[in-house]
Coordinates of C-alpha atoms and ligand atoms in Angstrom, one line a residue:
M1 CA 81.6 51.4 230.3
N2 CA 84.8 50.4 228.5
I3 CA 82.9 49.5 225.4
A4 CA 81.3 52.9 225.4
D5 CA 84.6 54.7 226.1
S6 CA 86.3 52.8 223.3
E7 CA 83.5 53.8 220.9
E8 CA 83.9 57.4 222.0
M9 CA 87.7 57.4 221.4
A10 CA 87.2 55.4 218.1
A11 CA 84.9 58.1 216.9
H12 CA 87.7 60.7 217.1
L13 CA 90.0 58.4 215.2
L14 CA 87.3 57.9 212.5
E15 CA 87.3 61.7 212.2
R16 CA 91.0 61.6 211.5
G17 CA 90.7 59.1 208.7
Y18 CA 91.0 55.8 210.4
V19 CA 88.8 52.8 209.8
P20 CA 88.4 49.9 212.3
T21 CA 90.0 46.5 211.6
E22 CA 90.1 43.3 213.6
N23 CA 93.5 42.5 212.0
L24 CA 96.5 43.9 213.8
D25 CA 98.8 43.1 210.9
E26 CA 97.0 45.6 208.6
A27 CA 96.5 48.2 211.3
D28 CA 98.3 51.6 211.4
L29 CA 97.2 52.3 215.0
A30 CA 96.4 50.3 218.1
L31 CA 94.2 51.8 220.8
I32 CA 94.3 49.7 224.0
N33 CA 91.6 50.6 226.4
T34 CA 92.4 49.1 229.8
C35 CA 90.9 48.1 233.2
T36 CA 92.7 48.1 236.5
V37 CA 90.0 46.9 238.8
R38 CA 92.0 43.7 239.6
D39 CA 95.7 43.2 239.2
H40 CA 95.0 40.5 236.6
A41 CA 93.2 42.9 234.3
E42 CA 96.1 45.4 234.4
H43 CA 98.6 42.6 233.9
R44 CA 96.9 41.4 230.7
A45 CA 96.8 44.9 229.3
L46 CA 100.5 45.4 230.0
S47 CA 101.5 42.1 228.5
F48 CA 99.5 42.9 225.4
L49 CA 101.3 46.2 225.2
G50 CA 104.6 44.4 225.6
R51 CA 103.8 42.2 222.6
L52 CA 103.2 45.3 220.5
R53 CA 106.9 46.1 220.7
K54 CA 107.6 43.8 217.7
W55 CA 104.6 45.2 215.8
K56 CA 105.9 48.7 216.2
R57 CA 109.4 47.6 215.3
E58 CA 108.1 46.2 212.0
N59 CA 106.8 49.6 211.1
P60 CA 107.8 52.5 213.3
A61 CA 105.2 54.7 211.7
R62 CA 102.5 52.7 213.6
I63 CA 100.9 54.5 216.5
I64 CA 100.2 53.0 219.9
I65 CA 97.7 54.6 222.4
F66 CA 97.3 53.2 225.9
A67 CA 94.0 54.5 227.4
G68 CA 91.6 53.9 230.3
C69 CA 91.9 53.1 234.0
A70 CA 95.3 51.3 234.0
A71 CA 96.7 54.3 231.9
Q72 CA 95.2 56.6 234.6
R73 CA 96.9 54.7 237.4
L74 CA 100.3 54.2 235.8
G75 CA 100.5 57.5 233.9
E76 CA 103.4 58.8 231.9
K77 CA 105.9 56.4 233.7
L78 CA 104.6 53.7 231.3
K79 CA 106.7 55.3 228.7
K80 CA 109.8 54.4 230.7
T81 CA 109.0 50.7 230.5
F82 CA 107.5 50.9 227.0
P83 CA 109.5 53.6 225.2
F84 CA 107.7 52.7 221.9
L85 CA 104.4 53.9 223.4
D86 CA 103.1 57.1 221.6
L87 CA 100.3 58.3 223.8
V88 CA 98.9 57.7 227.3
S89 CA 95.3 58.8 227.9
G90 CA 93.9 58.2 231.4
A91 CA 90.2 57.3 232.1
K92 CA 89.6 60.9 233.4
D93 CA 90.8 62.4 230.1
I94 CA 88.1 60.8 228.0
D95 CA 86.5 64.3 227.5
Q96 CA 89.8 65.7 226.3
F97 CA 90.7 62.8 224.0
A98 CA 90.3 64.8 220.8
Q99 CA 92.5 67.7 222.1
L100 CA 95.1 65.1 223.2
L101 CA 95.3 63.7 219.7
D102 CA 95.6 67.1 218.2
K103 CA 98.3 68.2 220.7
S104 CA 100.4 65.1 220.0
G105 CA 101.1 66.2 216.4
L106 CA 100.7 62.6 215.3
F107 CA 97.4 63.1 213.5
H108 CA 96.1 65.2 210.6
A109 CA 92.4 66.1 210.4
E110 CA 91.0 64.2 207.4
K111 CA 87.6 63.8 205.9
A112 CA 85.4 61.9 208.4
Q113 CA 84.9 58.2 207.4
T114 CA 81.5 56.6 207.4
P115 CA 81.5 54.4 210.5
A116 CA 81.3 50.6 209.7
G117 CA 77.8 49.2 209.4
Q118 CA 75.8 48.8 212.5
K119 CA 76.2 45.3 214.0
S120 CA 74.0 45.4 217.0
V121 CA 70.7 46.6 218.3
T122 CA 72.3 48.0 221.5
G123 CA 73.5 51.6 221.8
Y124 CA 75.4 52.7 224.9
V125 CA 74.8 56.1 226.6
T126 CA 77.0 57.2 229.4
I127 CA 74.9 59.1 232.1
M128 CA 77.5 59.5 234.9
R129 CA 81.1 58.9 235.5
G130 CA 83.1 58.2 238.6
C131 CA 82.1 57.0 242.1
D132 CA 81.5 58.7 245.5
F133 CA 81.6 55.4 247.4
K134 CA 84.8 54.3 249.1
C135 CA 84.6 50.5 249.1
S136 CA 87.7 49.5 250.9
Y137 CA 89.0 47.1 248.2
C138 CA 88.2 49.3 245.2
I139 CA 90.5 51.4 243.1
V140 CA 87.7 52.9 240.9
P141 CA 87.2 56.1 242.9
S142 CA 90.9 57.0 242.7
V143 CA 91.2 56.3 238.9
R144 CA 87.8 57.6 237.8
G145 CA 87.3 60.4 240.3
P146 CA 84.1 61.6 242.1
V147 CA 80.6 61.4 240.5
Q148 CA 79.9 63.6 237.6
C149 CA 76.3 63.3 236.3
L150 CA 75.7 64.3 232.7
P151 CA 72.7 66.6 232.2
S152 CA 69.5 64.9 231.3
A153 CA 69.2 67.1 228.2
E154 CA 72.5 65.8 226.8
I155 CA 71.6 62.2 227.8
L156 CA 68.2 62.4 226.0
K157 CA 69.9 63.9 222.9
N158 CA 72.4 61.0 222.8
A159 CA 69.6 58.5 223.3
T160 CA 67.6 60.1 220.5
Q161 CA 70.5 60.0 218.1
K162 CA 71.2 56.3 218.9
A163 CA 67.5 55.4 218.5
A164 CA 67.5 57.3 215.1
Q165 CA 70.5 55.3 214.0
G166 CA 68.5 52.1 214.7
Y167 CA 69.6 51.1 218.2
S168 CA 66.4 50.1 219.7
E169 CA 67.9 49.0 223.0
I170 CA 69.6 51.7 225.0
V171 CA 72.0 50.8 227.8
L172 CA 72.6 53.6 230.3
L173 CA 76.1 53.5 231.8
G174 CA 77.9 54.6 234.9
Q175 CA 80.1 53.3 237.7
T176 CA 77.1 53.7 240.1
V177 CA 74.6 54.3 237.3
N178 CA 71.5 54.5 239.6
A179 CA 73.1 57.2 241.7
W180 CA 72.4 59.6 238.7
K181 CA 70.4 62.6 239.7
E182 CA 69.7 66.2 238.6
D183 CA 67.8 69.0 240.3
G184 CA 64.3 67.7 240.8
K185 CA 65.0 64.5 238.7
T186 CA 65.8 61.0 239.8
F187 CA 67.2 58.0 238.0
A188 CA 63.7 56.6 237.8
D189 CA 62.5 59.8 236.0
L190 CA 65.5 59.4 233.6
L191 CA 64.6 55.7 232.9
N192 CA 61.0 56.8 232.0
D193 CA 62.3 59.7 229.8
V194 CA 64.7 57.6 227.9
S195 CA 62.2 54.8 227.3
A196 CA 59.8 57.4 225.9
V197 CA 62.3 58.4 223.1
K198 CA 60.9 57.5 219.7
G199 CA 62.4 54.2 218.5
V200 CA 63.5 53.0 222.0
E201 CA 62.0 49.5 222.7
R202 CA 64.1 48.6 225.8
V203 CA 66.2 50.3 228.4
R204 CA 68.9 48.6 230.4
F205 CA 71.5 50.1 232.8
V206 CA 74.8 49.0 234.3
S207 CA 76.2 48.9 237.0
P208 CA 73.7 49.8 239.7
H209 CA 74.5 49.9 243.4
P210 CA 72.1 48.1 245.8
I211 CA 71.6 51.3 248.0
F212 CA 69.8 53.1 245.2
I213 CA 67.2 50.3 244.6
T214 CA 64.6 52.7 246.0
P215 CA 60.7 52.6 246.2
D216 CA 60.8 55.3 243.5
F217 CA 62.8 53.1 241.2
L218 CA 60.6 50.0 241.9
K219 CA 57.5 52.1 241.1
A220 CA 59.0 53.2 237.7
V221 CA 59.7 49.5 236.9
E222 CA 56.1 48.5 237.7
N223 CA 54.6 51.1 235.4
N224 CA 57.1 50.8 232.5
P225 CA 57.5 47.5 230.6
K226 CA 60.3 49.0 228.5
I227 CA 62.6 48.9 231.5
A228 CA 64.3 45.5 231.1
R229 CA 63.6 42.8 233.8
H230 CA 67.2 42.0 234.3
I231 CA 69.6 43.7 236.6
H232 CA 73.3 43.2 237.2
L233 CA 73.5 44.0 240.9
P234 CA 76.9 43.4 242.5
V235 CA 76.4 42.0 246.0
Q236 CA 80.2 41.3 246.7
S237 CA 79.5 39.2 249.9
G238 CA 76.7 37.6 251.9
S239 CA 78.1 38.5 255.3
T240 CA 77.0 41.6 257.1
K241 CA 80.4 41.8 258.9
V242 CA 82.4 41.6 255.6
L243 CA 80.0 44.0 253.8
Q244 CA 80.6 46.5 256.6
E245 CA 84.4 46.1 256.4
M246 CA 84.1 46.5 252.7
K247 CA 82.2 49.7 253.4
R248 CA 79.4 48.7 251.0
G249 CA 76.8 50.6 253.0
Y250 CA 74.3 47.8 253.4
T251 CA 73.8 44.7 255.5
R252 CA 72.8 41.2 254.4
E253 CA 69.2 41.9 255.5
I254 CA 68.9 45.1 253.6
L255 CA 70.4 43.4 250.5
L256 CA 67.9 40.5 250.8
E257 CA 65.0 43.0 251.1
K258 CA 66.1 44.7 247.9
L259 CA 66.7 41.4 246.0
D260 CA 63.3 40.1 247.1
A261 CA 61.6 43.3 245.9
L262 CA 63.3 42.9 242.5
K263 CA 62.4 39.2 242.3
E264 CA 58.8 40.0 243.1
R265 CA 58.8 42.3 240.1
G266 CA 60.0 39.5 237.8
F267 CA 63.7 40.5 237.6
A268 CA 66.4 38.1 236.7
I269 CA 69.4 39.1 238.8
S270 CA 73.1 38.6 238.0
T271 CA 75.8 39.6 240.4
D272 CA 79.5 40.0 241.3
I273 CA 81.1 38.3 244.3
I274 CA 84.5 38.7 245.8
V275 CA 86.0 35.8 247.8
G276 CA 88.9 36.1 250.3
F277 CA 88.5 39.6 251.4
P278 CA 91.2 39.9 254.1
T279 CA 88.8 39.6 257.1
E280 CA 86.5 37.0 255.6
T281 CA 86.3 34.0 258.0
E282 CA 85.0 30.6 257.0
A283 CA 81.7 31.5 258.6
D284 CA 81.5 34.7 256.5
F285 CA 82.2 32.7 253.4
Q286 CA 79.4 30.3 254.3
Q287 CA 77.1 33.3 254.5
T288 CA 78.0 34.2 250.9
L289 CA 77.3 30.6 249.8
S290 CA 73.9 30.6 251.6
L291 CA 73.0 33.9 249.9
V292 CA 73.7 32.3 246.5
D293 CA 71.5 29.4 247.5
R294 CA 68.7 31.7 248.6
V295 CA 68.7 34.2 245.7
H296 CA 69.0 32.0 242.6
F297 CA 71.0 34.5 240.6
S298 CA 70.9 34.0 236.8
A299 CA 74.7 34.4 236.8
A300 CA 77.4 35.3 239.2
Y301 CA 80.9 36.6 238.3
C302 CA 83.2 35.5 241.1
F303 CA 86.6 37.0 241.8
K304 CA 89.5 36.3 244.1
Y305 CA 90.2 39.4 246.2
S306 CA 93.0 41.3 244.6
P307 CA 94.8 44.0 246.6
R308 CA 95.0 47.3 244.9
Q309 CA 97.7 49.8 245.9
G310 CA 96.4 52.8 247.8
T311 CA 93.1 51.2 248.9
P312 CA 92.5 50.7 252.7
A313 CA 92.1 46.9 252.3
A314 CA 95.5 46.6 250.7
E315 CA 97.0 47.4 254.1
M316 CA 95.4 44.3 255.6
T317 CA 97.0 40.9 255.9
L318 CA 96.2 38.8 252.8
F319 CA 95.0 35.2 252.8
P320 CA 97.4 32.6 251.3
E321 CA 96.7 32.0 247.7
K322 CA 95.7 28.4 248.5
I323 CA 92.7 29.6 250.6
L324 CA 91.6 32.1 247.9
E325 CA 91.8 29.3 245.3
E326 CA 89.8 26.9 247.5
R327 CA 87.0 29.4 248.2
L328 CA 86.8 30.4 244.6
D329 CA 86.6 26.8 243.5
I330 CA 83.8 26.1 246.0
L331 CA 81.8 29.2 244.9
L332 CA 82.4 28.5 241.2
N333 CA 81.0 25.0 241.7
K334 CA 77.9 26.4 243.3
V335 CA 77.3 29.0 240.6
K336 CA 78.1 26.7 237.7
G337 CA 74.6 25.5 237.0
L338 CA 72.9 28.9 237.7
A339 CA 72.4 29.9 234.1
E340 CA 71.0 26.5 233.0
S341 CA 68.5 26.5 235.9
A342 CA 67.5 30.1 235.2
Y343 CA 66.8 29.2 231.6
R344 CA 64.9 26.1 232.6
A345 CA 62.7 28.2 234.9
Q346 CA 61.5 30.2 231.8
I347 CA 59.6 27.3 230.3
G348 CA 55.9 28.2 229.9
K349 CA 56.5 31.9 230.6
P350 CA 55.4 34.8 228.3
V351 CA 58.4 36.6 226.9
Q352 CA 59.2 39.8 224.9
I353 CA 62.1 39.2 222.6
L354 CA 64.1 42.1 221.1
M355 CA 65.3 40.6 217.8
E356 CA 69.1 40.9 217.3
S357 CA 69.0 38.7 214.1
P358 CA 65.9 37.5 212.1
T359 CA 65.5 34.4 214.4
K360 CA 67.4 35.3 217.6
G361 CA 67.2 37.9 220.3
R362 CA 67.1 38.5 224.0
T363 CA 64.2 38.5 226.4
S364 CA 63.5 41.4 228.7
D365 CA 65.2 39.4 231.5
N366 CA 68.2 38.9 229.2
F367 CA 67.9 35.3 228.2
W368 CA 68.7 34.3 224.6
A369 CA 65.8 33.1 222.6
Q370 CA 65.2 31.6 219.2
T371 CA 62.0 32.1 217.3
C372 CA 60.3 29.8 214.7
Q373 CA 59.5 32.5 212.3
T374 CA 61.7 35.4 211.1
Y375 CA 61.2 39.0 212.3
P376 CA 62.9 42.3 211.5
V377 CA 66.0 43.0 213.6
G378 CA 65.2 45.6 216.4
T379 CA 61.5 44.7 216.8
V380 CA 59.9 43.2 219.8
V381 CA 58.2 39.8 219.5
N382 CA 55.7 38.7 222.2
T383 CA 55.5 35.0 222.6
E384 CA 55.9 32.1 225.0
V385 CA 58.7 29.7 225.9
L386 CA 58.1 26.2 224.8
S387 CA 61.4 24.5 225.7
V388 CA 65.0 25.1 226.4
E389 CA 68.3 23.9 224.8
D390 CA 71.2 24.5 227.2
T391 CA 71.1 28.3 227.3
L392 CA 68.7 29.1 224.5
L393 CA 64.9 29.4 224.9
L394 CA 62.8 28.0 222.1
T395 CA 59.5 29.8 221.6
R396 CA 55.9 29.0 220.5
D397 CA 55.5 31.9 217.9
Ligands
5AD1 N1 89.6 42.5 244.1 C1 88.7 41.6 243.5 N2 87.6 42.0 242.9 C2 87.3 43.3 242.8 N3 86.3 44.0 242.2 C3 86.5 45.3 242.4 N4 87.6 45.5 243.1 C4 88.2 44.3 243.3 C5 89.3 43.8 244.0 N5 90.2 44.7 244.6 C6 85.2 43.3 241.6 C7 83.9 43.6 242.2 C8 83.2 44.5 241.2 C9 83.8 44.0 239.9 C10 83.7 44.9 238.7 O1 85.1 43.7 240.2 O2 83.1 42.4 242.4 O3 81.8 44.5 241.2
SF4_2 FE1 84.2 50.6 243.5 FE2 82.4 50.5 245.5 FE3 82.4 52.6 243.7 FE4 81.6 50.1 242.9 S1 80.6 51.4 244.5 S2 83.0 51.5 241.8 S3 82.9 48.8 244.1 S4 84.0 52.1 245.2

């Protein structure tokens, strides 16, 4: 979502005569798009902003914009700590970013620049913003606001434009992406519609919520090979008690049913897990470890619980840092080999590779693969996995 939001904001800067650079020294403007989901993410954004003090001093005409979720949470008071900051643009303001630039008086409309050459096969299309859940640890609903679904007509227009620009993989985006709906239309219908757009070879989506893994969705997947066989489905915990206290809306049993249904349909599943939620006992933690053993995720991103001001869980008593560290270490040790074993399990399987370079691409289940022959970027190659080198599939083609 942040990549897509950054692209959207950058497009308005391109229209005002800016061109992207990787080199801060030659930049006239820095746009920092931020995350606040954990304290650590916000901290990194703020310390980066602090380091720009010197950069701005070197040339006071340089412009600094602080955007996204941390900007939403901290607001204009940021300018007290960082008086050299020019603009603050919260995550909820993304639709008004152009007006904000114009109002600031810092920019002059110039001839639009041609965007830099396309580097990837993946185009991002936002389909909904915000979240109607109230997970007790999570700050997202307060910084992003309630769910707003974009109309299907607009989504299809965006997907068509991206496909015409050569992006053959479309990633649909939203905080709870599979909660998308419109009168008479479901997320499954939208997946089918987007995959039918001319030039679209593959559709992915991020991040789904387990609750919306419905029979309707599973049916769409069965009938539509363009829907990628990989899902990043955050489970957060393997203990029903903790899941209830997190207000996730599902039990371990319901979760396992959904995960099994996805596995049966050939999905590789990656996930997010939080350790050290305030009420997580040793037995609860063991439940999470056993879930990881049972499901064979292809990857798991593991986080220490981080209290976020204003969320219900932030009122609960925290574990000492030592316990958080211990649990995270144990879990990280368990998930360490997941990717390698998921790659090894691919040997002998048929795969469809969407080429991202003449000899490399990703399979439908999101594994990197290298072909023997060369192919045009953006096309799909049907072949079979012969062997594996670490985290790279080698194919028979
Ligand atoms: N502490 C730790 N991890 C969190 N996440 C969300 N909120 C918190 C928090 N307060 C994790 C969840 C989510 C991912 C994006 O960040 O696992 O899926
Ligand atoms: Fe946060 Fe829960 Fe919404 Fe995900 S579903 S964004 S974890 S409140």
